[in-house]
Amino acid sequence: MKNKMELLAPAGSMEAFVAAVQNGADAVYLGGKNFSARASANNFSNEELEEAVFYGHFRGVKIYLTLNTLLDDREVEEALTYVAYLYSIGVDGLIVQDLGLAKLVKEHFPDFDLHASTQMTINSLEGARLLEKLGFTRLVLARETPLEEMKLIKDSTKVEIEVFGHGALCVAYSGQCYMSSMIGGRSGNRGRCAQPCRKSYKIIKEDGRVLKDQRAYLLSPMDLYTLEDLDQLMEIGIDSLKIEGRMKRPDYVATVTNAYRKAIDRQSLKGQRQRLSQAFNRGFTRGRAFKAFGRDFVDDSRPDNRGVEVGKVLLAKAKEVQVDLYKDLGKEDLLEFDTAKGRKTLTIGQAYKPGKVSLPTNFLALAGSQVRRIIKAADQAQARESYQEDKYKKPIDLVFEGKLGAYPLLKGYVDSFQAQVQGDQLVQEAKSAPLSPDQVEDQMAKLGDTDFYLRSLKVDLDPNVFIPRGLLNALRRDLSEDLTKKIAKEDKRAYKKVSLAKEKISRKNPGPIKFAVSFETKEAFEKISWDQVDRFYLRFLDQKIYSDLLKAGKEVYFRPEKILYHQDLEDLKEKVKDLPMTGILADNLGIIEAFPDHKLIGDTGLNVFSSYALDFLKDFNIEDTILSTELTLDQISNIRSKNSAILQGLGYGFVRVMTMDHCPYSLIKNCGQDRKCQTCNFSQGYSLRDQMNVDFKTKRENDKTIIYNSYPISMVDYIKDLEKAGLDYLVLDFSFEENPDQILAAFVKARAGQPTDLNEKLKDQWTNITYGHYFRGVK
């Protein structure tokens, strides 16, 4: 093994934070009340943050703060003011997603460690190199990043690498999921994900028929479990192992942190998998990094905690159930039963041994069904006990002087800190029983309510003197408080006030909005005329088509996949080396690093949400960007008033709401590592139907699955509003359309101020349309 990994635990509350520290975390990540990707967690007030920083630092534990949401222009200054506060109280690192915020933090707080959130979708060596150059100290890699890519990044950069080791998984690449956003306005990029991946779906054929007339949890991954795989991660040199769980209970945090502490320290893991299963599990998977796929990655039977199977129902009555019990049950254990009306739980009032037992119930369980223990009361109590008593105290060395006729003096030394206090009464001659060195030690050792324990004491005491016991206690208390304040002050930094007053820019008359059209296939491209199109974004490579477009005076850009690893990027360089084209769209930060000599356009995957994010891209000579699809017209207008970059927005198309390394159809076909996606019948034409009977089209794009929004965005009736907001280009993105030329023609008419019935036709074809977030925005 090359290193001893940092164990990074989650905390959504002060109790969970203490649980993490007391169970062996080397570092804890937590969120404040704003700008956190787990907005539903309790999170930490400013007072609690200061308490946590001191508590952690005193015990040698680092504190990382999550500011990993997208910020619009109105929020950036508030966020940077918050960064200044976090910097001043000694937070060790910031976990960020927003490109604009990252740039500003490096400019104003260059010595503040920046960690790239997994929401930044860093999955390749190229993405890692780019952020290393920008001064990021750590990267939280995309959960899907293969071990070989991790090793390549670690061997080729000096930046720290953090990977997830345990807990809930997102099915889509983090930062690239817009499903919750498009369905209900709750954005995962803003910390409000409603988790549509945990809902059930039916599979729908191209002709509209149901493939299987039953619902299944096709998008709900099992929980990540790598307890027995840590040697491989250590061998690679992974710097930090992250436990997911800022929404979890403190006893869960305690249990998981304790188990992974033992694993990293190479202690016995006997019984740990069972304890972790009992703490919470959706079933366990090794994750995509370890190539788990299909039913090794997703269990479609249920999306929630299934506890541990402890028995089977033999006979069920209205007020009683007979169970064949496999395991011991303890008093207050919580059991789960299947009934005809769903699952029911039962807290048992006494302990039971394995065998046939009868349990009183107020429901009718299903005969033959499993009995599962959701909570093991003894484990929960043990976990809570693990953090009820503080196990950590610093050793203190004391020197006491008691000279007749002088004020008593107490000196203390803790690590590199020292302090001294003086009594307010002179040492007197004893009238009866003089003070002894042992009596002094008895009083000085009473440090139980402090953060110290007495390691050594030197007593310089004149003979036959008297000092009141209360004065000795006061000296001890005052010295402890003084040392505690000095230690707490050590991590403080000077507060830096930051002002971001951006001048509004004056924009010359840009003329009518232009059209950029995007195609996934050559067949769809060939259905459109070129006259009214200024730009072409093509997801396929064809030397003649690219050359002909350039000869016709058109701009043509290659639009690569969102997720490309180092070798993919190397292969792509060869493919486009001699391709005649205007440039490339960058849907991932790795593309920017891989193609520095090409004209680049920022794609939606960069999640540009503010003028400050545009400033970030400008440093890489990118002054032309498709803005986030989660912005409103008002937010776009605000960006335009502060930045002169070329701005683009989606005018028509099915938003790619998920990009996944998982294939939901693998659960039907039972695919493993031998899957053949290119010839699979499910590669296109199938949809997923949700519980509201809304269908979401899917495609396999090489070895990735794309889920598209249920309805297309169509802003044909609001082109003038888009122009007024400041967009230079309107992107028409064609994925499934048989009539792209008619759609383009309608937009051309609308731009000229002529009426069009396009939206009515689209509603007939797709049952509905959407205006995306241009008017409603996201939470």
Tab-separated table of N, CA and C in Angstrom, residues 368-506:
chain	number	residue	atom	x	y	z
A	368	GLY	N	-45.518	-16.611	3.901
A	368	GLY	CA	-44.398	-16.942	3.027
A	368	GLY	C	-43.468	-15.780	2.735
A	369	SER	N	-43.822	-14.569	3.179
A	369	SER	CA	-42.999	-13.392	2.887
A	369	SER	C	-41.843	-13.261	3.877
A	370	GLN	N	-40.857	-12.481	3.488
A	370	GLN	CA	-39.698	-12.251	4.339
A	370	GLN	C	-40.063	-11.365	5.525
A	371	VAL	N	-39.338	-11.564	6.609
A	371	VAL	CA	-39.376	-10.641	7.738
A	371	VAL	C	-38.004	-9.979	7.802
A	372	ARG	N	-37.992	-8.663	7.800
A	372	ARG	CA	-36.724	-7.943	7.766
A	372	ARG	C	-36.603	-7.068	9.007
A	373	ARG	N	-35.404	-7.029	9.557
A	373	ARG	CA	-35.152	-6.143	10.684
A	373	ARG	C	-34.569	-4.840	10.146
A	374	ILE	N	-35.310	-3.747	10.323
A	374	ILE	CA	-34.894	-2.445	9.818
A	374	ILE	C	-33.967	-1.747	10.808
A	375	ILE	N	-34.247	-1.887	12.086
A	375	ILE	CA	-33.392	-1.305	13.115
A	375	ILE	C	-33.076	-2.377	14.152
A	376	LYS	N	-31.796	-2.565	14.423
A	376	LYS	CA	-31.362	-3.423	15.517
A	376	LYS	C	-31.061	-2.509	16.692
A	377	ALA	N	-31.897	-2.556	17.711
A	377	ALA	CA	-31.817	-1.600	18.809
A	377	ALA	C	-30.468	-1.648	19.509
A	378	ALA	N	-29.903	-2.839	19.669
A	378	ALA	CA	-28.618	-2.955	20.357
A	378	ALA	C	-27.503	-2.262	19.577
A	379	ASP	N	-27.497	-2.448	18.242
A	379	ASP	CA	-26.489	-1.781	17.408
A	379	ASP	C	-26.646	-0.269	17.478
A	380	GLN	N	-27.893	0.182	17.418
A	380	GLN	CA	-28.156	1.619	17.468
A	380	GLN	C	-27.698	2.208	18.799
A	381	ALA	N	-27.982	1.496	19.878
A	381	ALA	CA	-27.568	1.969	21.198
A	381	ALA	C	-26.047	1.996	21.316
A	382	GLN	N	-25.389	0.966	20.764
A	382	GLN	CA	-23.933	0.917	20.809
A	382	GLN	C	-23.321	2.064	20.009
A	383	ALA	N	-23.924	2.348	18.857
A	383	ALA	CA	-23.425	3.453	18.040
A	383	ALA	C	-23.576	4.783	18.775
A	384	ARG	N	-24.711	4.982	19.403
A	384	ARG	CA	-24.930	6.227	20.145
A	384	ARG	C	-23.973	6.348	21.320
A	385	GLU	N	-23.751	5.221	21.981
A	385	GLU	CA	-22.833	5.231	23.126
A	385	GLU	C	-21.424	5.629	22.695
A	386	SER	N	-21.072	5.322	21.436
A	386	SER	CA	-19.711	5.579	20.956
A	386	SER	C	-19.359	7.057	20.910
A	387	TYR	N	-20.363	7.917	20.873
A	387	TYR	CA	-20.051	9.352	20.817
A	387	TYR	C	-20.674	10.149	21.959
A	388	GLN	N	-21.252	9.470	22.939
A	388	GLN	CA	-21.829	10.189	24.075
A	388	GLN	C	-20.745	10.742	24.991
A	389	GLU	N	-19.636	10.013	25.097
A	389	GLU	CA	-18.540	10.449	25.955
A	389	GLU	C	-17.355	10.833	25.091
A	390	ASP	N	-16.803	12.021	25.342
A	390	ASP	CA	-15.651	12.491	24.579
A	390	ASP	C	-14.426	11.665	24.948
A	391	LYS	N	-13.844	11.036	23.962
A	391	LYS	CA	-12.706	10.159	24.222
A	391	LYS	C	-11.366	10.870	24.082
A	392	TYR	N	-11.407	12.127	23.673
A	392	TYR	CA	-10.138	12.782	23.350
A	392	TYR	C	-9.869	13.948	24.286
A	393	LYS	N	-8.689	13.944	24.888
A	393	LYS	CA	-8.217	15.076	25.673
A	393	LYS	C	-6.740	15.268	25.378
A	394	LYS	N	-6.294	16.506	25.415
A	394	LYS	CA	-4.885	16.798	25.203
A	394	LYS	C	-4.130	16.743	26.530
A	395	PRO	N	-2.906	16.235	26.494
A	395	PRO	CA	-2.107	16.229	27.727
A	395	PRO	C	-1.610	17.644	28.061
A	396	ILE	N	-1.642	17.961	29.340
A	396	ILE	CA	-1.183	19.271	29.786
A	396	ILE	C	-0.091	19.077	30.831
A	397	ASP	N	0.962	19.868	30.742
A	397	ASP	CA	2.051	19.866	31.718
A	397	ASP	C	1.956	21.153	32.525
A	398	LEU	N	1.935	21.014	33.843
A	398	LEU	CA	1.745	22.162	34.727
A	398	LEU	C	2.961	22.393	35.614
A	399	VAL	N	3.174	23.648	35.897
A	399	VAL	CA	4.197	24.068	36.870
A	399	VAL	C	3.520	24.998	37.862
A	400	PHE	N	3.591	24.648	39.141
A	400	PHE	CA	2.940	25.465	40.182
A	400	PHE	C	3.993	26.035	41.133
A	401	GLU	N	3.867	27.338	41.400
A	401	GLU	CA	4.770	28.003	42.344
A	401	GLU	C	3.942	28.600	43.471
A	402	GLY	N	4.306	28.247	44.705
A	402	GLY	CA	3.643	28.809	45.884
A	402	GLY	C	4.675	29.312	46.874
A	403	LYS	N	5.030	30.597	46.782
A	403	LYS	CA	6.074	31.210	47.611
A	403	LYS	C	5.438	32.098	48.669
A	404	LEU	N	5.889	31.953	49.871
A	404	LEU	CA	5.350	32.723	50.993
A	404	LEU	C	5.456	34.220	50.716
A	405	GLY	N	4.315	34.920	50.851
A	405	GLY	CA	4.286	36.361	50.665
A	405	GLY	C	4.141	36.795	49.218
A	406	ALA	N	4.085	35.840	48.273
A	406	ALA	CA	3.905	36.161	46.850
A	406	ALA	C	2.567	35.605	46.364
A	407	TYR	N	2.175	36.039	45.181
A	407	TYR	CA	0.951	35.490	44.601
A	407	TYR	C	1.268	34.123	43.985
A	408	PRO	N	0.402	33.129	44.201
A	408	PRO	CA	0.649	31.807	43.593
A	408	PRO	C	0.589	31.905	42.072
A	409	LEU	N	1.408	31.074	41.408
A	409	LEU	CA	1.523	31.131	39.944
A	409	LEU	C	1.362	29.730	39.376
A	410	LEU	N	0.547	29.619	38.297
A	410	LEU	CA	0.354	28.339	37.611
A	410	LEU	C	0.672	28.518	36.133
A	411	LYS	N	1.590	27.706	35.639
A	411	LYS	CA	1.960	27.729	34.228
A	411	LYS	C	1.505	26.421	33.583
A	412	GLY	N	1.083	26.515	32.321
A	412	GLY	CA	0.622	25.334	31.602
A	412	GLY	C	1.167	25.261	30.204
A	413	TYR	N	1.411	24.034	29.727
A	413	TYR	CA	1.986	23.807	28.410
A	413	TYR	C	1.185	22.698	27.713
A	414	VAL	N	0.627	23.016	26.537
A	414	VAL	CA	-0.095	22.049	25.711
A	414	VAL	C	0.407	22.178	24.278
A	415	ASP	N	1.005	21.119	23.766
A	415	ASP	CA	1.620	21.186	22.436
A	415	ASP	C	2.580	22.378	22.399
A	416	SER	N	2.374	23.293	21.460
A	416	SER	CA	3.251	24.465	21.374
A	416	SER	C	2.667	25.678	22.088
A	417	PHE	N	1.572	25.481	22.781
A	417	PHE	CA	0.890	26.587	23.449
A	417	PHE	C	1.290	26.633	24.925
A	418	GLN	N	1.369	27.855	25.460
A	418	GLN	CA	1.646	28.006	26.872
A	418	GLN	C	0.888	29.195	27.431
A	419	ALA	N	0.623	29.126	28.726
A	419	ALA	CA	-0.098	30.215	29.400
A	419	ALA	C	0.261	30.166	30.876
A	420	GLN	N	0.005	31.274	31.535
A	420	GLN	CA	0.181	31.301	32.975
A	420	GLN	C	-0.854	32.221	33.599
A	421	VAL	N	-1.247	31.886	34.821
A	421	VAL	CA	-2.206	32.699	35.565
A	421	VAL	C	-1.686	32.892	36.981
A	422	GLN	N	-2.094	33.991	37.571
A	422	GLN	CA	-1.642	34.352	38.911
A	422	GLN	C	-2.829	34.511	39.835
A	423	GLY	N	-2.702	34.003	41.059
A	423	GLY	CA	-3.786	34.121	42.017
A	423	GLY	C	-3.962	35.548	42.500
A	424	ASP	N	-5.106	35.817	43.082
A	424	ASP	CA	-5.383	37.172	43.566
A	424	ASP	C	-5.234	37.291	45.090
A	425	GLN	N	-4.672	36.255	45.716
A	425	GLN	CA	-4.406	36.290	47.153
A	425	GLN	C	-2.962	35.870	47.396
A	426	LEU	N	-2.286	36.548	48.334
A	426	LEU	CA	-0.906	36.211	48.672
A	426	LEU	C	-0.861	34.886	49.419
A	427	VAL	N	0.246	34.157	49.195
A	427	VAL	CA	0.464	32.912	49.925
A	427	VAL	C	0.778	33.252	51.386
A	428	GLN	N	0.043	32.600	52.301
A	428	GLN	CA	0.188	32.908	53.731
A	428	GLN	C	0.870	31.754	54.455
A	429	GLU	N	1.354	32.081	55.647
A	429	GLU	CA	1.935	31.042	56.500
A	429	GLU	C	0.796	30.230	57.100
A	430	ALA	N	0.952	28.915	57.140
A	430	ALA	CA	-0.097	28.032	57.644
A	430	ALA	C	-0.195	28.136	59.162
A	431	LYS	N	-1.413	28.217	59.679
A	431	LYS	CA	-1.629	28.271	61.123
A	431	LYS	C	-1.763	26.874	61.703
A	432	SER	N	-2.169	25.932	60.897
A	432	SER	CA	-2.297	24.557	61.392
A	432	SER	C	-1.692	23.592	60.377
A	433	ALA	N	-2.559	22.988	59.503
A	433	ALA	CA	-2.078	21.991	58.535
A	433	ALA	C	-1.560	22.691	57.277
A	434	PRO	N	-0.258	22.618	56.979
A	434	PRO	CA	0.282	23.262	55.773
A	434	PRO	C	-0.122	22.510	54.512
A	435	LEU	N	-0.084	23.232	53.378
A	435	LEU	CA	-0.393	22.644	52.077
A	435	LEU	C	0.752	21.752	51.621
A	436	SER	N	0.395	20.556	51.101
A	436	SER	CA	1.424	19.624	50.627
A	436	SER	C	1.401	19.554	49.107
A	437	PRO	N	2.500	19.132	48.481
A	437	PRO	CA	2.523	18.942	47.025
A	437	PRO	C	1.442	17.969	46.544
A	438	ASP	N	1.149	16.929	47.347
A	438	ASP	CA	0.112	15.969	46.942
A	438	ASP	C	-1.262	16.634	46.883
A	439	GLN	N	-1.512	17.568	47.821
A	439	GLN	CA	-2.796	18.278	47.808
A	439	GLN	C	-2.906	19.184	46.579
A	440	VAL	N	-1.793	19.800	46.215
A	440	VAL	CA	-1.778	20.619	44.995
A	440	VAL	C	-2.109	19.747	43.780
A	441	GLU	N	-1.479	18.571	43.706
A	441	GLU	CA	-1.719	17.683	42.573
A	441	GLU	C	-3.170	17.212	42.529
A	442	ASP	N	-3.751	16.944	43.714
A	442	ASP	CA	-5.147	16.516	43.748
A	442	ASP	C	-6.057	17.558	43.088
A	443	GLN	N	-5.810	18.818	43.367
A	443	GLN	CA	-6.658	19.877	42.813
A	443	GLN	C	-6.367	20.118	41.329
A	444	MET	N	-5.099	20.057	40.935
A	444	MET	CA	-4.733	20.320	39.543
A	444	MET	C	-5.167	19.197	38.596
A	445	ALA	N	-5.341	18.015	39.142
A	445	ALA	CA	-5.738	16.870	38.300
A	445	ALA	C	-7.224	16.870	37.986
A	446	LYS	N	-7.981	17.739	38.631
A	446	LYS	CA	-9.442	17.760	38.425
A	446	LYS	C	-9.791	18.505	37.139
A	447	LEU	N	-9.445	17.870	36.009
A	447	LEU	CA	-9.620	18.494	34.685
A	447	LEU	C	-10.759	17.845	33.906
A	448	GLY	N	-11.624	17.146	34.621
A	448	GLY	CA	-12.660	16.369	33.946
A	448	GLY	C	-13.591	17.164	33.067
A	449	ASP	N	-13.851	18.437	33.402
A	449	ASP	CA	-14.774	19.241	32.598
A	449	ASP	C	-14.039	20.094	31.576
A	450	THR	N	-12.771	19.782	31.330
A	450	THR	CA	-11.985	20.520	30.337
A	450	THR	C	-11.585	19.578	29.204
A	451	ASP	N	-10.799	20.113	28.252
A	451	ASP	CA	-10.319	19.311	27.131
A	451	ASP	C	-8.918	18.757	27.381
A	452	PHE	N	-8.481	18.738	28.659
A	452	PHE	CA	-7.118	18.333	28.981
A	452	PHE	C	-7.098	17.231	30.045
A	453	TYR	N	-5.972	16.522	30.101
A	453	TYR	CA	-5.694	15.642	31.236
A	453	TYR	C	-4.267	15.936	31.709
A	454	LEU	N	-4.044	15.748	32.988
A	454	LEU	CA	-2.755	16.094	33.577
A	454	LEU	C	-1.722	15.030	33.236
A	455	ARG	N	-0.675	15.442	32.515
A	455	ARG	CA	0.416	14.523	32.197
A	455	ARG	C	1.549	14.641	33.208
A	456	SER	N	1.858	15.886	33.575
A	456	SER	CA	2.930	16.069	34.559
A	456	SER	C	2.684	17.341	35.355
A	457	LEU	N	3.232	17.366	36.555
A	457	LEU	CA	3.091	18.534	37.422
A	457	LEU	C	4.375	18.720	38.218
A	458	LYS	N	4.919	19.913	38.136
A	458	LYS	CA	6.060	20.287	38.978
A	458	LYS	C	5.555	21.279	40.023
A	459	VAL	N	5.849	21.005	41.291
A	459	VAL	CA	5.377	21.851	42.379
A	459	VAL	C	6.581	22.458	43.097
A	460	ASP	N	6.631	23.773	43.099
A	460	ASP	CA	7.675	24.503	43.833
A	460	ASP	C	6.971	25.222	44.983
A	461	LEU	N	6.962	24.596	46.152
A	461	LEU	CA	6.131	25.050	47.264
A	461	LEU	C	7.002	25.304	48.499
A	462	ASP	N	6.885	26.521	49.042
A	462	ASP	CA	7.584	26.796	50.306
A	462	ASP	C	6.988	25.950	51.417
A	463	PRO	N	7.790	25.620	52.421
A	463	PRO	CA	7.246	24.842	53.538
A	463	PRO	C	6.314	25.676	54.411
A	464	ASN	N	5.377	24.991	55.001
A	464	ASN	CA	4.471	25.588	55.989
A	464	ASN	C	3.712	26.795	55.431
A	465	VAL	N	3.089	26.599	54.224
A	465	VAL	CA	2.279	27.667	53.637
A	465	VAL	C	0.831	27.200	53.496
A	466	PHE	N	-0.040	28.184	53.375
A	466	PHE	CA	-1.472	27.902	53.208
A	466	PHE	C	-2.006	28.625	51.971
A	467	ILE	N	-2.700	27.885	51.144
A	467	ILE	CA	-3.393	28.451	49.974
A	467	ILE	C	-4.785	27.831	49.952
A	468	PRO	N	-5.847	28.628	49.906
A	468	PRO	CA	-7.211	28.068	49.909
A	468	PRO	C	-7.435	27.132	48.726
A	469	ARG	N	-8.159	26.076	48.978
A	469	ARG	CA	-8.486	25.118	47.917
A	469	ARG	C	-9.245	25.798	46.786
A	470	GLY	N	-10.137	26.722	47.110
A	470	GLY	CA	-10.885	27.433	46.082
A	470	GLY	C	-9.984	28.217	45.149
A	471	LEU	N	-8.881	28.770	45.696
A	471	LEU	CA	-7.943	29.520	44.866
A	471	LEU	C	-7.203	28.584	43.915
A	472	LEU	N	-6.840	27.403	44.390
A	472	LEU	CA	-6.189	26.425	43.522
A	472	LEU	C	-7.115	26.024	42.366
A	473	ASN	N	-8.389	25.800	42.693
A	473	ASN	CA	-9.353	25.435	41.652
A	473	ASN	C	-9.545	26.562	40.639
A	474	ALA	N	-9.569	27.791	41.136
A	474	ALA	CA	-9.734	28.943	40.249
A	474	ALA	C	-8.544	29.068	39.304
A	475	LEU	N	-7.324	28.843	39.839
A	475	LEU	CA	-6.129	28.897	38.986
A	475	LEU	C	-6.213	27.844	37.883
A	476	ARG	N	-6.638	26.633	38.245
A	476	ARG	CA	-6.752	25.557	37.261
A	476	ARG	C	-7.779	25.904	36.183
A	477	ARG	N	-8.936	26.418	36.622
A	477	ARG	CA	-9.982	26.775	35.654
A	477	ARG	C	-9.523	27.898	34.739
A	478	ASP	N	-8.926	28.942	35.315
A	478	ASP	CA	-8.503	30.090	34.508
A	478	ASP	C	-7.430	29.691	33.501
A	479	LEU	N	-6.513	28.837	33.924
A	479	LEU	CA	-5.454	28.406	33.009
A	479	LEU	C	-6.034	27.569	31.874
A	480	SER	N	-6.955	26.676	32.198
A	480	SER	CA	-7.574	25.841	31.164
A	480	SER	C	-8.304	26.698	30.140
A	481	GLU	N	-9.063	27.692	30.625
A	481	GLU	CA	-9.792	28.574	29.718
A	481	GLU	C	-8.836	29.378	28.846
A	482	ASP	N	-7.736	29.854	29.441
A	482	ASP	CA	-6.771	30.655	28.688
A	482	ASP	C	-6.125	29.829	27.585
A	483	LEU	N	-5.729	28.607	27.923
A	483	LEU	CA	-5.124	27.738	26.908
A	483	LEU	C	-6.122	27.379	25.815
A	484	THR	N	-7.359	27.111	26.190
A	484	THR	CA	-8.389	26.774	25.202
A	484	THR	C	-8.583	27.929	24.221
A	485	LYS	N	-8.619	29.158	24.727
A	485	LYS	CA	-8.786	30.332	23.857
A	485	LYS	C	-7.598	30.485	22.922
A	486	LYS	N	-6.407	30.249	23.429
A	486	LYS	CA	-5.219	30.388	22.584
A	486	LYS	C	-5.214	29.341	21.470
A	487	ILE	N	-5.607	28.125	21.830
A	487	ILE	CA	-5.650	27.062	20.815
A	487	ILE	C	-6.708	27.377	19.763
A	488	ALA	N	-7.869	27.852	20.214
A	488	ALA	CA	-8.949	28.183	19.278
A	488	ALA	C	-8.542	29.330	18.360
A	489	LYS	N	-7.799	30.281	18.898
A	489	LYS	CA	-7.402	31.463	18.122
A	489	LYS	C	-6.368	31.117	17.071
A	490	GLU	N	-5.652	30.020	17.265
A	490	GLU	CA	-4.557	29.655	16.377
A	490	GLU	C	-5.028	29.492	14.928
A	491	ASP	N	-6.221	28.966	14.729
A	491	ASP	CA	-6.711	28.686	13.375
A	491	ASP	C	-7.406	29.877	12.723
A	492	LYS	N	-7.577	30.939	13.463
A	492	LYS	CA	-8.279	32.096	12.914
A	492	LYS	C	-7.409	32.799	11.869
A	493	ARG	N	-8.065	33.338	10.865
A	493	ARG	CA	-7.385	34.142	9.859
A	493	ARG	C	-8.046	35.515	9.806
A	494	ALA	N	-7.344	36.466	9.271
A	494	ALA	CA	-7.910	37.814	9.166
A	494	ALA	C	-9.100	37.796	8.216
A	495	TYR	N	-10.189	38.443	8.597
A	495	TYR	CA	-11.382	38.515	7.747
A	495	TYR	C	-11.122	39.478	6.595
A	496	LYS	N	-11.428	39.030	5.394
A	496	LYS	CA	-11.242	39.869	4.206
A	496	LYS	C	-12.596	40.242	3.629
A	497	LYS	N	-12.881	41.518	3.598
A	497	LYS	CA	-14.137	41.961	3.001
A	497	LYS	C	-13.960	42.069	1.492
A	498	VAL	N	-14.914	41.503	0.768
A	498	VAL	CA	-14.821	41.472	-0.694
A	498	VAL	C	-16.019	42.177	-1.298
A	499	SER	N	-15.759	43.041	-2.255
A	499	SER	CA	-16.836	43.709	-2.981
A	499	SER	C	-16.735	43.342	-4.450
A	500	LEU	N	-17.865	43.029	-5.061
A	500	LEU	CA	-17.861	42.579	-6.461
A	500	LEU	C	-18.733	43.475	-7.332
A	501	ALA	N	-18.617	44.731	-7.167
A	501	ALA	CA	-19.426	45.650	-7.969
A	501	ALA	C	-19.002	45.544	-9.432
A	502	LYS	N	-19.866	44.954	-10.256
A	502	LYS	CA	-19.581	44.806	-11.681
A	502	LYS	C	-20.278	45.909	-12.453
A	503	GLU	N	-19.538	46.557	-13.289
A	503	GLU	CA	-20.155	47.600	-14.106
A	503	GLU	C	-21.001	46.977	-15.202
A	504	LYS	N	-22.138	47.609	-15.453
A	504	LYS	CA	-22.976	47.134	-16.551
A	504	LYS	C	-22.343	47.523	-17.876
A	505	ILE	N	-22.461	46.629	-18.827
A	505	ILE	CA	-21.862	46.895	-20.141
A	505	ILE	C	-22.929	47.435	-21.078
A	506	SER	N	-22.492	48.252	-22.014
A	506	SER	CA	-23.417	48.738	-23.041
A	506	SER	C	-23.268	47.823	-24.250
